[in-house]
Tab-separated table of C-alpha atoms (C1' of nucleotides) in Angstrom:
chain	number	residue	atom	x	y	z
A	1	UNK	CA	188.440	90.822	130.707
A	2	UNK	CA	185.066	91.025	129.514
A	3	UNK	CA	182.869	90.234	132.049
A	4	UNK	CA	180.390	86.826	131.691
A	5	UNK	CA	177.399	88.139	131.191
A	6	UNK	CA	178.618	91.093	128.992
A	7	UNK	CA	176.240	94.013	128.177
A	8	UNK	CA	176.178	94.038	124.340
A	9	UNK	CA	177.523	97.591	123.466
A	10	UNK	CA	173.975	99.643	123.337
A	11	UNK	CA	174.754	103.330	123.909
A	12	UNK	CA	171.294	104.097	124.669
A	13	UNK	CA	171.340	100.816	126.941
A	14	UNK	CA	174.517	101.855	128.681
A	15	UNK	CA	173.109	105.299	129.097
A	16	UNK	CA	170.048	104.609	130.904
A	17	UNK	CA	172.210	102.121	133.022
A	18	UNK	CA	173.960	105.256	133.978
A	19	UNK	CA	171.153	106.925	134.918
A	20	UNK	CA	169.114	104.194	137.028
A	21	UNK	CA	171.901	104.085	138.789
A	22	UNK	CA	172.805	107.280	139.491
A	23	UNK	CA	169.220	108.308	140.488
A	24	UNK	CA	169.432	105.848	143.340
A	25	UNK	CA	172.747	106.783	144.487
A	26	UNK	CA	172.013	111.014	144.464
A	27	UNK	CA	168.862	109.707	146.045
A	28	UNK	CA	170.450	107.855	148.765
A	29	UNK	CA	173.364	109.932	149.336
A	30	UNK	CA	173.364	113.235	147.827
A	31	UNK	CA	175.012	115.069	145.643
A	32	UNK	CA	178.527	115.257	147.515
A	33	UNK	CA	177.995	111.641	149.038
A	34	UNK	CA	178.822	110.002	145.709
A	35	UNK	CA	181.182	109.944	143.001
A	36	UNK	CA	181.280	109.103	139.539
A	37	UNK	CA	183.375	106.244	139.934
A	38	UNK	CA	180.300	104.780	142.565
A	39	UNK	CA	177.840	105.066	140.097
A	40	UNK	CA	179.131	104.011	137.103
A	41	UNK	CA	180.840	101.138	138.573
A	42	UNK	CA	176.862	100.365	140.137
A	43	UNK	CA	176.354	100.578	136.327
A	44	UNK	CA	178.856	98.363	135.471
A	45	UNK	CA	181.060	100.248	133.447
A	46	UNK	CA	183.627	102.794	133.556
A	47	UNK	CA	184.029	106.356	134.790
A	48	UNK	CA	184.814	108.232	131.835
A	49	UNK	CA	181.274	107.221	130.376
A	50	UNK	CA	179.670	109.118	132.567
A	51	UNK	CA	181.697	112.065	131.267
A	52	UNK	CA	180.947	110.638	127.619
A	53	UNK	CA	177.585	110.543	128.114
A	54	UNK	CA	176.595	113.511	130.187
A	55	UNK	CA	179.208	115.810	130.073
A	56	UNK	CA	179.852	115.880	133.946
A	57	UNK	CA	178.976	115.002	137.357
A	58	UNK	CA	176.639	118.275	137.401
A	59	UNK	CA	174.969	117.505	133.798
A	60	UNK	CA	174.385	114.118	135.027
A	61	UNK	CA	172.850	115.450	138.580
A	62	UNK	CA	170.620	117.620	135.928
A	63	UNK	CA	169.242	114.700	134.035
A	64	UNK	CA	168.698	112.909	137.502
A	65	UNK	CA	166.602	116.037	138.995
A	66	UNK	CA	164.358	116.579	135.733
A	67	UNK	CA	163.830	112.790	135.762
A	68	UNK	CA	162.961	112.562	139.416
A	69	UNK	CA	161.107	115.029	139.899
A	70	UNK	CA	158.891	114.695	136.692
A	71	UNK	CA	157.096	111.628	137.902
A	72	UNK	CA	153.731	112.612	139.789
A	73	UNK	CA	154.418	111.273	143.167
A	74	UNK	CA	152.651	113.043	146.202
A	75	UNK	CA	149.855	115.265	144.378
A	76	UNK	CA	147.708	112.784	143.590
A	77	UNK	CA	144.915	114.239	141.326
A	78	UNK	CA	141.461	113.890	142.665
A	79	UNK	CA	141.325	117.759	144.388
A	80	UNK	CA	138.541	116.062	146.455
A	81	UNK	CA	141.014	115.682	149.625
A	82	UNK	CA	144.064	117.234	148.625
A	83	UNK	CA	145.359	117.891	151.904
A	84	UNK	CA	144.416	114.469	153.699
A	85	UNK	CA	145.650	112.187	150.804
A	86	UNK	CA	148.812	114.210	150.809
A	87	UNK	CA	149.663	113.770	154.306
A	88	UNK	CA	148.832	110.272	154.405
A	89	UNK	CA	150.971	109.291	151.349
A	90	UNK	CA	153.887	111.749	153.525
A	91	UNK	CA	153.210	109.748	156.616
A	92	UNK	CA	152.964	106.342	154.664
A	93	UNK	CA	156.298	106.972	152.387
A	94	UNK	CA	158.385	108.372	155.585
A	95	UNK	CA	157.690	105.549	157.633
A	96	UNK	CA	160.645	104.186	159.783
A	97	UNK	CA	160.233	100.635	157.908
A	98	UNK	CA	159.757	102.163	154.567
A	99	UNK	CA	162.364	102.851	152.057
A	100	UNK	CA	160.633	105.087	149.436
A	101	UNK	CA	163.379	106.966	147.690
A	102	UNK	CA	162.176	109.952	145.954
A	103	UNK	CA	162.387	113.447	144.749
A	104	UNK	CA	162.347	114.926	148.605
A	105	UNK	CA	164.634	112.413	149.668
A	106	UNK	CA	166.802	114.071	146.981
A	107	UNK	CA	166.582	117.353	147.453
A	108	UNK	CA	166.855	117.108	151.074
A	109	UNK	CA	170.252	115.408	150.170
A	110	UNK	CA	171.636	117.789	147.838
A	111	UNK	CA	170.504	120.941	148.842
A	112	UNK	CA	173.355	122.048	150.574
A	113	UNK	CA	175.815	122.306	147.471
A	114	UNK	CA	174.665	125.651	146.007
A	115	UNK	CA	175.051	124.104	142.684
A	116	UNK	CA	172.838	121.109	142.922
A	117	UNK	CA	170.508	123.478	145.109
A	118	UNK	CA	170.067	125.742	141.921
A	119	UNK	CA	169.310	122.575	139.479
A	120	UNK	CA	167.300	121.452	142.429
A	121	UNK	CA	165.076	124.586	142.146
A	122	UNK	CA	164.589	124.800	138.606
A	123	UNK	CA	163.391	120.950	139.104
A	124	UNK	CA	161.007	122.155	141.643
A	125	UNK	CA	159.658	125.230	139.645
A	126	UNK	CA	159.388	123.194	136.286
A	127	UNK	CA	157.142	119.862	138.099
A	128	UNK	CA	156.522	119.791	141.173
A	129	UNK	CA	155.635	123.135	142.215
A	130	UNK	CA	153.561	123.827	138.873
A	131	UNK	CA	151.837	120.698	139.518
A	132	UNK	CA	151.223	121.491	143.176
A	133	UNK	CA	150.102	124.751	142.464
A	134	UNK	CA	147.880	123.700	139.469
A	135	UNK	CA	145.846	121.582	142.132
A	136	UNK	CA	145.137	124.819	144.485
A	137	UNK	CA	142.110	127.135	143.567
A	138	UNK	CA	142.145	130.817	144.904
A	139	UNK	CA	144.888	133.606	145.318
A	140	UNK	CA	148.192	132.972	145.871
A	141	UNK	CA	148.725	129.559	144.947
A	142	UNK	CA	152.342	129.222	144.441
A	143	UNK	CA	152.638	130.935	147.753
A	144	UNK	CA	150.743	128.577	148.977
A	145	UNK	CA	151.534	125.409	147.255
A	146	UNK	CA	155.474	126.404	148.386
A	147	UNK	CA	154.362	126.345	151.642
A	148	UNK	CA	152.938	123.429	151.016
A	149	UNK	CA	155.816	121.439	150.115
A	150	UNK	CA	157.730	123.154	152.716
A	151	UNK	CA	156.115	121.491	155.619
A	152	UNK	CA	156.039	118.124	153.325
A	153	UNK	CA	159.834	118.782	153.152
A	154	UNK	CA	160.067	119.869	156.592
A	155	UNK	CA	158.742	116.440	157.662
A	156	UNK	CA	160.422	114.392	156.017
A	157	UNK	CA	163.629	115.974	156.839
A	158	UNK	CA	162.830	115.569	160.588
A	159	UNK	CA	161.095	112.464	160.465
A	160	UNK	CA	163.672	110.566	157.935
A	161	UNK	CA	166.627	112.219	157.776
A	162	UNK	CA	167.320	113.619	161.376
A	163	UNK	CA	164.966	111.002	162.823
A	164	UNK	CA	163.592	112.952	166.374
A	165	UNK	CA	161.774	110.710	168.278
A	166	UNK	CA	158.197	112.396	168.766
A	167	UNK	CA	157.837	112.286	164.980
A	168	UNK	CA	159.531	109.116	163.839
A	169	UNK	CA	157.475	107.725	166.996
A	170	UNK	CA	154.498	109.069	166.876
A	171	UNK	CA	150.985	107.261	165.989
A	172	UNK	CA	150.331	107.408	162.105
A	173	UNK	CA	146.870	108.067	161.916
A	174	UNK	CA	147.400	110.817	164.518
A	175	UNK	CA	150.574	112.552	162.364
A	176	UNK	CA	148.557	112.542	159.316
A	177	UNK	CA	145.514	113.686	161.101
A	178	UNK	CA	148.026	116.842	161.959
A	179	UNK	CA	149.774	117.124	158.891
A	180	UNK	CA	146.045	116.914	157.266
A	181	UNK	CA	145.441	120.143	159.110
A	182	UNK	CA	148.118	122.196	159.019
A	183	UNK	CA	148.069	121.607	154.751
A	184	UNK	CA	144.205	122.536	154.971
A	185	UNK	CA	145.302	125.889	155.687
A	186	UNK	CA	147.148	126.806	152.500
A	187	UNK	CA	145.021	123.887	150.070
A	188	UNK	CA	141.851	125.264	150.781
A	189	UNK	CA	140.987	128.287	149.181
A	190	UNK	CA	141.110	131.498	151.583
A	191	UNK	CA	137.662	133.355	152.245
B	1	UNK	CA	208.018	132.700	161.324
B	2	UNK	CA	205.995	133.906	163.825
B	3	UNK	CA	203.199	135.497	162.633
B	4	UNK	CA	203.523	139.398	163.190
B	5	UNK	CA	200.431	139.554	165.273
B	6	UNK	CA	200.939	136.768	166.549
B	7	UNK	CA	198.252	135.345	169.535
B	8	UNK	CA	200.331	134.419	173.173
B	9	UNK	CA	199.969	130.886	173.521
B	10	UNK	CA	196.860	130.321	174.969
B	11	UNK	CA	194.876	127.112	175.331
B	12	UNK	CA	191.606	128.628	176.091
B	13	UNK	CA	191.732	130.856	173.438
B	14	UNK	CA	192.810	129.016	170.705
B	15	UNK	CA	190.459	126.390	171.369
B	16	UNK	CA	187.799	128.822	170.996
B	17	UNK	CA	188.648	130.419	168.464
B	18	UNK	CA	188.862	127.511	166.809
B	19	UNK	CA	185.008	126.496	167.314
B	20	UNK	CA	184.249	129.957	166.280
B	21	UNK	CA	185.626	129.517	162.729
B	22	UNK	CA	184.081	125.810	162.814
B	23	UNK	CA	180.323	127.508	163.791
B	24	UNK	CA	180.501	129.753	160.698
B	25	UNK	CA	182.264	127.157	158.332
B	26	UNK	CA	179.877	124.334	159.261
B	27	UNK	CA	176.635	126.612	159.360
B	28	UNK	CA	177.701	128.197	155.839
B	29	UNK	CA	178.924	125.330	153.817
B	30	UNK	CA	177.868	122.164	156.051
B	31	UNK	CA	179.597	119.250	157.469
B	32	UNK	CA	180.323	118.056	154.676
B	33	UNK	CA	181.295	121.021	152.740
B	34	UNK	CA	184.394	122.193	155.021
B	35	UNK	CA	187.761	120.700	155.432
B	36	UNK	CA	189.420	120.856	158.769
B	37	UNK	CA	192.542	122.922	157.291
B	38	UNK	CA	189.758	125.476	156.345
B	39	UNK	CA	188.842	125.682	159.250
B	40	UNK	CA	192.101	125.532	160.971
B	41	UNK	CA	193.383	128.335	158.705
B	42	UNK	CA	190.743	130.857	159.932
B	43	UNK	CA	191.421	130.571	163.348
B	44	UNK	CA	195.050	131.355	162.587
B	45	UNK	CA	196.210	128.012	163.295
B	46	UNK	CA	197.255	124.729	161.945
B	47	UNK	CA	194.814	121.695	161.045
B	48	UNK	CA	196.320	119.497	163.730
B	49	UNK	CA	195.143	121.757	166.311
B	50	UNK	CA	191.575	121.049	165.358
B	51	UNK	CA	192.337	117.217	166.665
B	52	UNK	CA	194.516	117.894	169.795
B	53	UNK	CA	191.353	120.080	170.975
B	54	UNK	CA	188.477	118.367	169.744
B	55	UNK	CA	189.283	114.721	168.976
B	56	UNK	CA	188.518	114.658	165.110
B	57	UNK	CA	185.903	116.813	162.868
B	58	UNK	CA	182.964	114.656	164.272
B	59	UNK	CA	184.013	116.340	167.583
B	60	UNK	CA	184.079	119.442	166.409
B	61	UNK	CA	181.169	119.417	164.878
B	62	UNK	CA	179.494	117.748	167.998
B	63	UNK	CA	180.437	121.024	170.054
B	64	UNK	CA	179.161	123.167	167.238
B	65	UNK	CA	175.853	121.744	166.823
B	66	UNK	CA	175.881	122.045	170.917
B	67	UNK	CA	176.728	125.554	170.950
B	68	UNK	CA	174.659	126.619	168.131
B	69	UNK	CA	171.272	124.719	169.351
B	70	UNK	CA	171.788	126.018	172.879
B	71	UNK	CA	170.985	130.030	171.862
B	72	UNK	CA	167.595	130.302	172.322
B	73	UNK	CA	167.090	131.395	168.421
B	74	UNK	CA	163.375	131.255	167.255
B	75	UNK	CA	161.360	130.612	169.997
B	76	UNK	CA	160.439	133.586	171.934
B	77	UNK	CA	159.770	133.354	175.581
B	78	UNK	CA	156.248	135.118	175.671
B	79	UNK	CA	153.491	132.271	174.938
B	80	UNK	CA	150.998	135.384	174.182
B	81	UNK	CA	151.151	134.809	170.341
B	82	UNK	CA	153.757	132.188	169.874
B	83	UNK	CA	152.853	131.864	166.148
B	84	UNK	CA	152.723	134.933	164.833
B	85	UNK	CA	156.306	135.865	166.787
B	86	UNK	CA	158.095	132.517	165.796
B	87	UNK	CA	156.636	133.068	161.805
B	88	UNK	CA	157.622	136.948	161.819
B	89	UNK	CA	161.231	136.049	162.925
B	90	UNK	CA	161.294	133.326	160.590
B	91	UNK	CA	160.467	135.506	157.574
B	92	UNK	CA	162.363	138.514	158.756
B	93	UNK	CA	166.010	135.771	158.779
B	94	UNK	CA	165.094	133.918	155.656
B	95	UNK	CA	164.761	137.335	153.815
B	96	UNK	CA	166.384	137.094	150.471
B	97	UNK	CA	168.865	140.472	151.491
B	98	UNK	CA	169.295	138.785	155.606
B	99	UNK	CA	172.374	136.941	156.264
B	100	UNK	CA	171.554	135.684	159.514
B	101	UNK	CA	173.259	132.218	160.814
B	102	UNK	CA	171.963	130.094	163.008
B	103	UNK	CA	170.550	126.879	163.773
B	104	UNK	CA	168.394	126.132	160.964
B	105	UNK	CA	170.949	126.515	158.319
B	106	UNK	CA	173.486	124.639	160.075
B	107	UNK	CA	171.096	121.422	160.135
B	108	UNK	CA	169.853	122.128	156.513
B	109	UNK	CA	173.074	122.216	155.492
B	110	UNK	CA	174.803	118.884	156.664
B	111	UNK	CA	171.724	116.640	157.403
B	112	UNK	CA	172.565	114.922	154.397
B	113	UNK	CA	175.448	113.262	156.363
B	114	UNK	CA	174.435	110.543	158.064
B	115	UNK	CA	176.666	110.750	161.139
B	116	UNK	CA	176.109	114.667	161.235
B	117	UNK	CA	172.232	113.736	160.920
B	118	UNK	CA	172.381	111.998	164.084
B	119	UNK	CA	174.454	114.456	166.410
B	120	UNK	CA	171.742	117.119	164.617
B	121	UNK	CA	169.280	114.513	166.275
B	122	UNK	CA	170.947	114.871	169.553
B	123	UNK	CA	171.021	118.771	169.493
B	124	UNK	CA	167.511	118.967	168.485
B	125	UNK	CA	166.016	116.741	171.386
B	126	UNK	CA	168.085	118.456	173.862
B	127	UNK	CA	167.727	122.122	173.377
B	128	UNK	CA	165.298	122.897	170.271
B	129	UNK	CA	163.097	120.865	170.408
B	130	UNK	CA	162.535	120.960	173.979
B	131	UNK	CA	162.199	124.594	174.659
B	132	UNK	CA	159.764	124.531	171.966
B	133	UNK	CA	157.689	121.499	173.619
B	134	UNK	CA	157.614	123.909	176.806
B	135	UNK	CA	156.247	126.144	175.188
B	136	UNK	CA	152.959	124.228	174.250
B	137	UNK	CA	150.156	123.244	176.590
B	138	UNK	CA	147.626	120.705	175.802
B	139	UNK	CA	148.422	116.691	174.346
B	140	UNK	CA	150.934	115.806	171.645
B	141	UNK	CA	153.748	118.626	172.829
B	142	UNK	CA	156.321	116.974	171.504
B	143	UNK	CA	154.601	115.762	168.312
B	144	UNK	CA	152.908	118.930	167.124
B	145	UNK	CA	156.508	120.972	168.521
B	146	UNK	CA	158.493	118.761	166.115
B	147	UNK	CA	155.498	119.870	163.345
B	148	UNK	CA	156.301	122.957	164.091
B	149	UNK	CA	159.889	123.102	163.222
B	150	UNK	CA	159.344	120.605	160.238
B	151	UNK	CA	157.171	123.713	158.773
B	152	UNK	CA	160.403	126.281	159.736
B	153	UNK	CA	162.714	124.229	158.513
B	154	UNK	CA	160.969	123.908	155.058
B	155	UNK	CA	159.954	126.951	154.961
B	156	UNK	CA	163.677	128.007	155.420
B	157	UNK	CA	165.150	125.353	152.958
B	158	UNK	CA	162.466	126.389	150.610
B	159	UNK	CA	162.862	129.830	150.219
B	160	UNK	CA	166.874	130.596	151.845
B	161	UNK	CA	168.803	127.438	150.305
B	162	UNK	CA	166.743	125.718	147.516
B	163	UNK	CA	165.355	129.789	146.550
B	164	UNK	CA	162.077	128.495	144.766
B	165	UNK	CA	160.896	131.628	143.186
B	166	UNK	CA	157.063	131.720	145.042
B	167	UNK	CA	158.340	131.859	148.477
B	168	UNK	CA	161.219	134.071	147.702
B	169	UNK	CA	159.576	136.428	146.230
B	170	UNK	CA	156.291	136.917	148.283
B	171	UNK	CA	155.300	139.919	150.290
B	172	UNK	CA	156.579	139.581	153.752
B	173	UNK	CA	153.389	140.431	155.304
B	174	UNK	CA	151.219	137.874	153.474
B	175	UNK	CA	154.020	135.384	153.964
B	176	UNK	CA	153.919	135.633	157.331
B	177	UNK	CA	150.332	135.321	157.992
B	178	UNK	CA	150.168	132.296	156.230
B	179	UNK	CA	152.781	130.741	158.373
B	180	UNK	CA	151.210	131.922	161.469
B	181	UNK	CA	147.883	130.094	160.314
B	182	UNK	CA	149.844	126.937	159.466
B	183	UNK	CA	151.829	127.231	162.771
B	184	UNK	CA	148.536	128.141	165.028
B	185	UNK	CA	147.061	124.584	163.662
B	186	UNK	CA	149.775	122.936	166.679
B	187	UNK	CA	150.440	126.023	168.541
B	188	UNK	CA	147.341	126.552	170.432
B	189	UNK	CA	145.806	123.381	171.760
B	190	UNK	CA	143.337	120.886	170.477
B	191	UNK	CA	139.532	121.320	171.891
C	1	DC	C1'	219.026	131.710	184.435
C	2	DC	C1'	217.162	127.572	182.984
C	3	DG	C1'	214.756	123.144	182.765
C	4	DG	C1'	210.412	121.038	181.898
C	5	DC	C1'	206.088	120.821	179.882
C	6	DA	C1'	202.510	122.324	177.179
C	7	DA	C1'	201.313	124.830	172.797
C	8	DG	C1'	201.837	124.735	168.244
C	9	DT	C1'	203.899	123.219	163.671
C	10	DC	C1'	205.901	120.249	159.759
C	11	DT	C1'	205.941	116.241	157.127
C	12	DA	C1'	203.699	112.612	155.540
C	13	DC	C1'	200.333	109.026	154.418
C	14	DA	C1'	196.759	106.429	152.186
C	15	DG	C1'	192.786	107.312	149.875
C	16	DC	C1'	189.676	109.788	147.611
C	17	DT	C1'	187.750	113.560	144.023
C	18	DG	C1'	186.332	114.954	138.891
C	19	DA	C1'	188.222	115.227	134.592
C	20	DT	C1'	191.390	114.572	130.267
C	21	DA	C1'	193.914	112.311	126.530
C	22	DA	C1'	195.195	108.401	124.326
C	23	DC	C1'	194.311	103.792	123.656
C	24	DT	C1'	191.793	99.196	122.488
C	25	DT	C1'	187.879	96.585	121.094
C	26	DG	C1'	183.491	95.365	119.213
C	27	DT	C1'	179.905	95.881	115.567
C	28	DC	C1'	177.782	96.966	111.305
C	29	DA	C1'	177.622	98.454	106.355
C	30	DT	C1'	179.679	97.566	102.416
D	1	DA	C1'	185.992	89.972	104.679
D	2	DT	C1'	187.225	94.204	105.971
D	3	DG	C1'	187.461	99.027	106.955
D	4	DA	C1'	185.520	102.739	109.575
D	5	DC	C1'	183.392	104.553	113.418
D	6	DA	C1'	181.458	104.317	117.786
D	7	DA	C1'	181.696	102.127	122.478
D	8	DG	C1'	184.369	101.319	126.183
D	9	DT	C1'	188.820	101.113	128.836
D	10	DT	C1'	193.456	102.206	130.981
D	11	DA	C1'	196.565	105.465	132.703
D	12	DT	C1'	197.148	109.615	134.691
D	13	DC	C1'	196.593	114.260	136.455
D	14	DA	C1'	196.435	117.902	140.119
D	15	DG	C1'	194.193	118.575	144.206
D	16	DC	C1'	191.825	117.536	148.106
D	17	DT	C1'	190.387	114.672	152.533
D	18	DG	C1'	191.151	113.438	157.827
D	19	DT	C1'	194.520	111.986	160.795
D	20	DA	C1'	199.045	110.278	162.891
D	21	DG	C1'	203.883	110.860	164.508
D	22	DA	C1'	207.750	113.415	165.277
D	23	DC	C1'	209.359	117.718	165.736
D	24	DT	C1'	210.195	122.798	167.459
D	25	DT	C1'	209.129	126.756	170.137
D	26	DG	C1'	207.599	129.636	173.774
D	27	DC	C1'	206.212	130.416	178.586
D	28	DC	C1'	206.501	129.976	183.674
D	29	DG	C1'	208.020	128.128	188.209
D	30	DG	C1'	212.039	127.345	190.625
DNA sequence: CCGGCAAGTCTACAGCTGATAACTTGTCAT
DNA sequence: ATGACAAGTTATCAGCTGTAGACTTGCCGG
């Protein structure tokens, strides 16, 4: 059978095939959307690697969270204007026309399966949120940063996801002008 | 085998008892997350029922998300201090030890469905998101509304379904005086 | 008393799920 | 060149999904 343009056999190769592809597909349709047999066949191979390779669906999802969620999107790091950067990059990334695919894209995906929800946490507490909350000066940061990400999470979920019309509408400039002040509240340090 | 306590045959009835098992399935485990026989079985009946009444799931969950948006949760009728009321209930329901059901939780839970999204839409514009638009004066209602419940719904993911350890944890009080800053930013209107 | 019609059920289908065990095939060191 | 081990595959499992058709059962008007 062997296909024309045959991977050589490369277990680390075939691995991170495996896991390109299955951070698009948990991405794009959750955790319960997809199946093994989607995303290794995306990775051209078989199902059983997946099992071979990361010991199950839910290891996988693991590897796929920590990896997702470790790159440094959204907080950029200049604290000069946390709060406006942040909601532009929100308003820019959940765009009608854009396809950004991304840790809130997969959490707001996968959240509803308790089990990815608790991998989904531990992601959260490990990067993002440490990250987030690294970049906040005064009491209560985490509080704060979670709060934070909440109303990131929040919008995108309405935006993106659900789609209602004021916000998938509405004028960028004014959205992130909004979003810029609602943020201020918990980025800027309280008196 | 008629069932010993067995329910007169009753269209009206079953039928509603029927969308009363689907409200709590669907809000607890999400569209995607309940099988019509699960459903079926709770009401005391058999899966086929579920179609005879309701078409097919996607009907079912059409009159659900109906029903369940239509109860004025969340948004209390007295504008005096819309903020503060709408972040104290919020707090008080996503309490760790609450088990309240509602609105919020049903959307969270099955917006990663794309056709569930989209009747979520629907049930948003119509009943949500519109009382909560009444409730604003000033320019932008809808927009800074739809803010408004991207911050709840978060805020609810955050701490109820994802559990990130910050927001679960914090005091109530100080929880809910941060969201009642955050929320006052599009509750009260621009100069 | 009983016929008709609606309420409700049984059986079944075609397709999917994640996972396991046993099998074949390619590659590299000797 | 060849043997050994890893890489990859095929077959299969038990269970679930939503829905369709044909069936039985109970109630209510005459």
């Amino acid at each position: 059978m062997t296909h024309p343009t045959a991977r050589p056999r490369n277990a680390a190769a075939t691995r991170q095939a495996i896991l390109t592809s299955a951070i698009t597909a948990f991405t794009r349709h959750g955790y319960d959307g997809v199946g093994v047999r989607d995303i290794a066949a995306d990775a051209g191979v078989t199902a059983m690697l997946v099992n071979r390779y990361f010991g199950s669906k839910e290891g996988l999802f693991t590897e796929v969270v920590d990896v997702s969620f470790a790159e440094p999107t959204m907080v950029p790091p200049g604290p000069a204007d946390l709060a406006a950067e942040t909601a532009g990059a929100l308003v820019a990334r959940t765009a009608p026309e854009a396809d950004h695919l991304g840790p809130f894209e997969l959490m707001l995906r996968s959240a509803a399966n308790p089990r990815a929800a608790e991998i989904i946490r531990a992601g959260i507490e490990k990067h993002v949120g440490a990250r987030f909350t690294a970049a906040l000066n005064g009491p209560h940061a985490r509080e704060r940063a979670e709060l934070g990400l909440a109303l990131l999470a929040g919008t995108w979920l309405l935006r993106r996801l659900v789609g209602t019309s004021a916000l998938r509408d509405a004028d960028p400039g004014l959205l992130t002008a909004q979003v810029t002040r609602m943020l201020s509240v918990v980025v800027e340090p309280p008196a």
